[in-house]
């Protein structure tokens, strides 16, 4: 670097220590606005490319357009103004193929990481071989995209005696970053290969006082998120499930056993799972999953489970949207669940699925549900954590939740476990009217 003028702040130094140690592979640098997160990521990338000739990396964001309009501008500022690099001499930016190539043949690929329906598995990233990566505003990116990128980190690691490194930056948000990084860090349960560094605008000693005054004028929720870096305050009012009570589902051993039921969410697409759940009252006793299956296989599995546990077909409920209709047809007398059908008894819900999710949230938040096995614990937590009310700011609207397309964009997959758990609520809602025959 020529005439470097970079003086790191305390939180930046902490972040860099994790990025250069021998055991941390993933770092989340997250907090309020103006905490020098993007600056830190760009500086790290420049240092790595100059230090390790011929290496390759990715700077990614949900949309390439936004990356070029924001992150890339910060990159040029860091490279030219702070590191003293000269464009077209020390590095060249190629806008047409979205690459930055350094004089020592190191390359940075600028990547669009949006979850497009045409590429749910991010096969577009499959041919990459990289040394490390930096994902800016990672709350806008799915966990699947990050996992795929992480799987591509192997290029020249042995040559330079390096280990894989991924830097994620974001402002406070709910979703997978909250579940996988922030909350475990708060509870001292974060895995050793991951680190969370909280950065606030107050940590950035070079920030303009006018920027801080602008943050102070924001609405209450935005101020909590962007000024104070409060992960717990974000739009919690819209979330159906309380995080601590979701966690309690796996320790609520006091929930009593009861009448047995089977619920089943049938896979619609190749990436979806079929999930079959055995219930005893409000206790989940067994979860069976299929990645790939046929209708006869699902029917046989449900019939075997019902025979083993003496469950009549009338206590079996199956999602009958799409291919699930074939399963319903194969089990005479079972209940068919139609997500978009009207709410029971004309209650003020957008549809039956919404009504049952509200009922599930009521029971979860009252600690009335127990999940006995923890094999799918993290997946279930992630799926329930992102279920939110929709149109909460409009009056005289039926109660609604965000659609599955939004949920899938946040998770990078279909919320199959949450849907299978939710269907158990049909029996609770229907039975609450006193018209459901106990069988």
GROMACS .gro file of N, CA and C in nm, residues 15-109:
model
  285
   15UNK      N    1  -1.239  -0.682   1.506
   15UNK     CA    2  -1.285  -0.755   1.388
   15UNK      C    3  -1.166  -0.812   1.310
   16UNK      N    4  -1.063  -0.730   1.289
   16UNK     CA    5  -0.946  -0.774   1.213
   16UNK      C    6  -0.872  -0.888   1.285
   17UNK      N    7  -0.870  -0.886   1.417
   17UNK     CA    8  -0.803  -0.994   1.492
   17UNK      C    9  -0.869  -1.128   1.461
   18UNK      N   10  -1.002  -1.127   1.457
   18UNK     CA   11  -1.074  -1.250   1.425
   18UNK      C   12  -1.051  -1.291   1.280
   19UNK      N   13  -1.042  -1.192   1.192
   19UNK     CA   14  -1.023  -1.222   1.050
   19UNK      C   15  -0.883  -1.275   1.019
   20UNK      N   16  -0.790  -1.254   1.109
   20UNK     CA   17  -0.653  -1.297   1.085
   20UNK      C   18  -0.606  -1.408   1.178
   21UNK      N   19  -0.695  -1.458   1.267
   21UNK     CA   20  -0.651  -1.564   1.357
   21UNK      C   21  -0.654  -1.700   1.285
   22UNK      N   22  -0.621  -1.806   1.360
   22UNK     CA   23  -0.608  -1.938   1.299
   22UNK      C   24  -0.726  -2.031   1.328
   23UNK      N   25  -0.835  -1.979   1.386
   23UNK     CA   26  -0.946  -2.067   1.419
   23UNK      C   27  -1.083  -2.012   1.382
   24UNK      N   28  -1.096  -1.880   1.368
   24UNK     CA   29  -1.225  -1.821   1.330
   24UNK      C   30  -1.242  -1.825   1.179
   25UNK      N   31  -1.353  -1.878   1.132
   25UNK     CA   32  -1.380  -1.882   0.988
   25UNK      C   33  -1.493  -1.790   0.945
   26UNK      N   34  -1.578  -1.748   1.040
   26UNK     CA   35  -1.690  -1.660   1.006
   26UNK      C   36  -1.700  -1.548   1.110
   27UNK      N   37  -1.706  -1.425   1.062
   27UNK     CA   38  -1.719  -1.309   1.151
   27UNK      C   39  -1.839  -1.227   1.108
   28UNK      N   40  -1.929  -1.199   1.203
   28UNK     CA   41  -2.040  -1.107   1.179
   28UNK      C   42  -2.006  -0.974   1.245
   29UNK      N   43  -1.990  -0.872   1.165
   29UNK     CA   44  -1.962  -0.736   1.213
   29UNK      C   45  -2.092  -0.659   1.196
   30UNK      N   46  -2.172  -0.653   1.302
   30UNK     CA   47  -2.308  -0.600   1.289
   30UNK      C   48  -2.347  -0.505   1.398
   31UNK      N   49  -2.428  -0.409   1.364
   31UNK     CA   50  -2.477  -0.313   1.462
   31UNK      C   51  -2.544  -0.195   1.395
   32UNK      N   52  -2.529  -0.078   1.454
   32UNK     CA   53  -2.597   0.040   1.402
   32UNK      C   54  -2.537   0.093   1.274
   33UNK      N   55  -2.605   0.189   1.215
   33UNK     CA   56  -2.555   0.255   1.094
   33UNK      C   57  -2.432   0.339   1.130
   34UNK      N   58  -2.343   0.356   1.033
   34UNK     CA   59  -2.227   0.442   1.054
   34UNK      C   60  -2.119   0.381   1.140
   35UNK      N   61  -2.122   0.249   1.159
   35UNK     CA   62  -2.022   0.184   1.245
   35UNK      C   63  -1.900   0.137   1.171
   36UNK      N   64  -1.877   0.186   1.050
   36UNK     CA   65  -1.760   0.156   0.968
   36UNK      C   66  -1.753   0.011   0.922
   37UNK      N   67  -1.870  -0.054   0.909
   37UNK     CA   68  -1.873  -0.197   0.872
   37UNK      C   69  -1.828  -0.219   0.728
   38UNK      N   70  -1.887  -0.143   0.636
   38UNK     CA   71  -1.852  -0.160   0.495
   38UNK      C   72  -1.707  -0.119   0.471
   39UNK      N   73  -1.665  -0.010   0.534
   39UNK     CA   74  -1.526   0.037   0.524
   39UNK      C   75  -1.431  -0.076   0.568
   40UNK      N   76  -1.463  -0.138   0.680
   40UNK     CA   77  -1.378  -0.245   0.733
   40UNK      C   78  -1.369  -0.361   0.635
   41UNK      N   79  -1.485  -0.400   0.579
   41UNK     CA   80  -1.486  -0.510   0.484
   41UNK      C   81  -1.404  -0.481   0.360
   42UNK      N   82  -1.416  -0.360   0.306
   42UNK     CA   83  -1.340  -0.323   0.186
   42UNK      C   84  -1.190  -0.318   0.216
   43UNK      N   85  -1.154  -0.262   0.331
   43UNK     CA   86  -1.013  -0.254   0.368
   43UNK      C   87  -0.954  -0.395   0.383
   44UNK      N   88  -1.027  -0.483   0.448
   44UNK     CA   89  -0.981  -0.621   0.464
   44UNK      C   90  -0.957  -0.688   0.330
   45UNK      N   91  -1.050  -0.667   0.238
   45UNK     CA   92  -1.037  -0.727   0.106
   45UNK      C   93  -0.913  -0.674   0.031
   46UNK      N   94  -0.890  -0.545   0.039
   46UNK     CA   95  -0.774  -0.485  -0.027
   46UNK      C   96  -0.644  -0.541   0.031
   47UNK      N   97  -0.636  -0.547   0.164
   47UNK     CA   98  -0.516  -0.599   0.230
   47UNK      C   99  -0.490  -0.744   0.189
   48UNK      N  100  -0.596  -0.825   0.187
   48UNK     CA  101  -0.581  -0.967   0.153
   48UNK      C  102  -0.533  -0.985   0.009
   49UNK      N  103  -0.590  -0.907  -0.082
   49UNK     CA  104  -0.553  -0.924  -0.223
   49UNK      C  105  -0.410  -0.879  -0.250
   50UNK      N  106  -0.367  -0.775  -0.180
   50UNK     CA  107  -0.229  -0.728  -0.199
   50UNK      C  108  -0.129  -0.820  -0.130
   51UNK      N  109  -0.169  -0.874  -0.018
   51UNK     CA  110  -0.078  -0.958   0.060
   51UNK      C  111  -0.060  -1.096  -0.002
   52UNK      N  112  -0.163  -1.148  -0.068
   52UNK     CA  113  -0.159  -1.283  -0.122
   52UNK      C  114  -0.182  -1.280  -0.274
   53UNK      N  115  -0.076  -1.269  -0.351
   53UNK     CA  116  -0.085  -1.257  -0.497
   53UNK      C  117  -0.162  -1.373  -0.560
   54UNK      N  118  -0.242  -1.340  -0.660
   54UNK     CA  119  -0.313  -1.442  -0.736
   54UNK      C  120  -0.432  -1.503  -0.667
   55UNK      N  121  -0.468  -1.453  -0.549
   55UNK     CA  122  -0.585  -1.507  -0.480
   55UNK      C  123  -0.713  -1.446  -0.536
   56UNK      N  124  -0.825  -1.507  -0.498
   56UNK     CA  125  -0.954  -1.462  -0.550
   56UNK      C  126  -1.056  -1.455  -0.437
   57UNK      N  127  -1.144  -1.357  -0.447
   57UNK     CA  128  -1.246  -1.343  -0.343
   57UNK      C  129  -1.376  -1.293  -0.404
   58UNK      N  130  -1.479  -1.290  -0.320
   58UNK     CA  131  -1.609  -1.236  -0.358
   58UNK      C  132  -1.648  -1.125  -0.263
   59UNK      N  133  -1.693  -1.013  -0.318
   59UNK     CA  134  -1.768  -0.914  -0.241
   59UNK      C  135  -1.912  -0.925  -0.292
   60UNK      N  136  -2.001  -0.962  -0.204
   60UNK     CA  137  -2.138  -0.987  -0.246
   60UNK      C  138  -2.241  -0.905  -0.171
   61UNK      N  139  -2.355  -0.891  -0.234
   61UNK     CA  140  -2.470  -0.826  -0.173
   61UNK      C  141  -2.596  -0.882  -0.238
   62UNK      N  142  -2.710  -0.858  -0.180
   62UNK     CA  143  -2.832  -0.916  -0.233
   62UNK      C  144  -2.855  -0.880  -0.378
   63UNK      N  145  -2.832  -0.755  -0.413
   63UNK     CA  146  -2.849  -0.712  -0.552
   63UNK      C  147  -2.722  -0.643  -0.599
   64UNK      N  148  -2.673  -0.685  -0.716
   64UNK     CA  149  -2.550  -0.630  -0.771
   64UNK      C  150  -2.564  -0.479  -0.796
   65UNK      N  151  -2.683  -0.436  -0.835
   65UNK     CA  152  -2.707  -0.293  -0.859
   65UNK      C  153  -2.678  -0.212  -0.733
   66UNK      N  154  -2.728  -0.259  -0.619
   66UNK     CA  155  -2.706  -0.189  -0.493
   66UNK      C  156  -2.560  -0.196  -0.451
   67UNK      N  157  -2.494  -0.309  -0.478
   67UNK     CA  158  -2.353  -0.323  -0.444
   67UNK      C  159  -2.270  -0.218  -0.518
   68UNK      N  160  -2.298  -0.202  -0.647
   68UNK     CA  161  -2.222  -0.108  -0.726
   68UNK      C  162  -2.251   0.037  -0.688
   69UNK      N  163  -2.372   0.062  -0.638
   69UNK     CA  164  -2.410   0.199  -0.602
   69UNK      C  165  -2.362   0.239  -0.463
   70UNK      N  166  -2.327   0.142  -0.380
   70UNK     CA  167  -2.292   0.173  -0.241
   70UNK      C  168  -2.157   0.113  -0.201
   71UNK      N  169  -2.152  -0.019  -0.187
   71UNK     CA  170  -2.030  -0.087  -0.141
   71UNK      C  171  -1.911  -0.055  -0.231
   72UNK      N  172  -1.932  -0.055  -0.361
   72UNK     CA  173  -1.823  -0.030  -0.455
   72UNK      C  174  -1.766   0.111  -0.439
   73UNK      N  175  -1.854   0.208  -0.412
   73UNK     CA  176  -1.806   0.345  -0.389
   73UNK      C  177  -1.717   0.351  -0.265
   74UNK      N  178  -1.756   0.278  -0.161
   74UNK     CA  179  -1.673   0.272  -0.041
   74UNK      C  180  -1.539   0.205  -0.072
   75UNK      N  181  -1.543   0.101  -0.154
   75UNK     CA  182  -1.419   0.033  -0.193
   75UNK      C  183  -1.322   0.131  -0.261
   76UNK      N  184  -1.372   0.210  -0.357
   76UNK     CA  185  -1.286   0.306  -0.426
   76UNK      C  186  -1.231   0.410  -0.328
   77UNK      N  187  -1.315   0.453  -0.234
   77UNK     CA  188  -1.271   0.551  -0.135
   77UNK      C  189  -1.158   0.495  -0.050
   78UNK      N  190  -1.175   0.372  -0.003
   78UNK     CA  191  -1.072   0.309   0.081
   78UNK      C  192  -0.944   0.287   0.001
   79UNK      N  193  -0.959   0.235  -0.121
   79UNK     CA  194  -0.843   0.202  -0.203
   79UNK      C  195  -0.762   0.325  -0.241
   80UNK      N  196  -0.831   0.431  -0.283
   80UNK     CA  197  -0.762   0.549  -0.336
   80UNK      C  198  -0.725   0.649  -0.227
   81UNK      N  199  -0.823   0.686  -0.143
   81UNK     CA  200  -0.800   0.793  -0.045
   81UNK      C  201  -0.724   0.746   0.078
   82UNK      N  202  -0.745   0.622   0.118
   82UNK     CA  203  -0.684   0.574   0.243
   82UNK      C  204  -0.563   0.485   0.221
   83UNK      N  205  -0.566   0.405   0.113
   83UNK     CA  206  -0.455   0.313   0.087
   83UNK      C  207  -0.360   0.367  -0.020
   84UNK      N  208  -0.395   0.477  -0.083
   84UNK     CA  209  -0.305   0.539  -0.181
   84UNK      C  210  -0.287   0.460  -0.309
   85UNK      N  211  -0.383   0.374  -0.344
   85UNK     CA  212  -0.373   0.297  -0.467
   85UNK      C  213  -0.416   0.382  -0.587
   86UNK      N  214  -0.358   0.351  -0.702
   86UNK     CA  215  -0.389   0.426  -0.823
   86UNK      C  216  -0.469   0.338  -0.920
   87UNK      N  217  -0.591   0.382  -0.957
   87UNK     CA  218  -0.670   0.306  -1.054
   87UNK      C  219  -0.596   0.291  -1.186
   88UNK      N  220  -0.617   0.179  -1.251
   88UNK     CA  221  -0.554   0.143  -1.379
   88UNK      C  222  -0.404   0.113  -1.364
   89UNK      N  223  -0.350   0.131  -1.244
   89UNK     CA  224  -0.210   0.096  -1.219
   89UNK      C  225  -0.203  -0.016  -1.114
   90UNK      N  226  -0.258   0.014  -0.995
   90UNK     CA  227  -0.258  -0.085  -0.888
   90UNK      C  228  -0.376  -0.181  -0.897
   91UNK      N  229  -0.487  -0.135  -0.954
   91UNK     CA  230  -0.602  -0.221  -0.974
   91UNK      C  231  -0.685  -0.168  -1.090
   92UNK      N  232  -0.761  -0.257  -1.151
   92UNK     CA  233  -0.850  -0.220  -1.261
   92UNK      C  234  -0.990  -0.273  -1.234
   93UNK      N  235  -1.088  -0.186  -1.252
   93UNK     CA  236  -1.227  -0.226  -1.235
   93UNK      C  237  -1.290  -0.248  -1.371
   94UNK      N  238  -1.345  -0.366  -1.392
   94UNK     CA  239  -1.415  -0.399  -1.517
   94UNK      C  240  -1.564  -0.404  -1.488
   95UNK      N  241  -1.636  -0.302  -1.531
   95UNK     CA  242  -1.779  -0.292  -1.500
   95UNK      C  243  -1.860  -0.399  -1.572
   96UNK      N  244  -1.816  -0.438  -1.692
   96UNK     CA  245  -1.896  -0.532  -1.771
   96UNK      C  246  -1.897  -0.672  -1.710
   97UNK      N  247  -1.784  -0.717  -1.655
   97UNK     CA  248  -1.784  -0.850  -1.592
   97UNK      C  249  -1.776  -0.842  -1.440
   98UNK      N  250  -1.790  -0.721  -1.385
   98UNK     CA  251  -1.800  -0.699  -1.240
   98UNK      C  252  -1.683  -0.762  -1.165
   99UNK      N  253  -1.561  -0.724  -1.205
   99UNK     CA  254  -1.442  -0.772  -1.138
   99UNK      C  255  -1.347  -0.656  -1.106
  100UNK      N  256  -1.267  -0.675  -1.004
  100UNK     CA  257  -1.158  -0.583  -0.970
  100UNK      C  258  -1.030  -0.667  -0.971
  101UNK      N  259  -0.938  -0.633  -1.060
  101UNK     CA  260  -0.815  -0.710  -1.075
  101UNK      C  261  -0.695  -0.625  -1.031
  102UNK      N  262  -0.613  -0.681  -0.942
  102UNK     CA  263  -0.497  -0.610  -0.890
  102UNK      C  264  -0.374  -0.640  -0.974
  103UNK      N  265  -0.271  -0.557  -0.957
  103UNK     CA  266  -0.149  -0.570  -1.037
  103UNK      C  267  -0.079  -0.704  -1.016
  104UNK      N  268  -0.104  -0.768  -0.900
  104UNK     CA  269  -0.041  -0.897  -0.869
  104UNK      C  270  -0.130  -1.015  -0.908
  105UNK      N  271  -0.231  -0.987  -0.991
  105UNK     CA  272  -0.322  -1.088  -1.046
  105UNK      C  273  -0.425  -1.140  -0.946
  106UNK      N  274  -0.435  -1.078  -0.829
  106UNK     CA  275  -0.546  -1.110  -0.739
  106UNK      C  276  -0.674  -1.050  -0.796
  107UNK      N  277  -0.786  -1.115  -0.770
  107UNK     CA  278  -0.914  -1.073  -0.828
  107UNK      C  279  -1.024  -1.072  -0.723
  108UNK      N  280  -1.110  -0.971  -0.732
  108UNK     CA  281  -1.233  -0.967  -0.652
  108UNK      C  282  -1.351  -0.975  -0.748
  109UNK      N  283  -1.439  -1.072  -0.725
  109UNK     CA  284  -1.563  -1.085  -0.803
  109UNK      C  285  -1.677  -1.016  -0.727
   0.00000   0.00000   0.00000
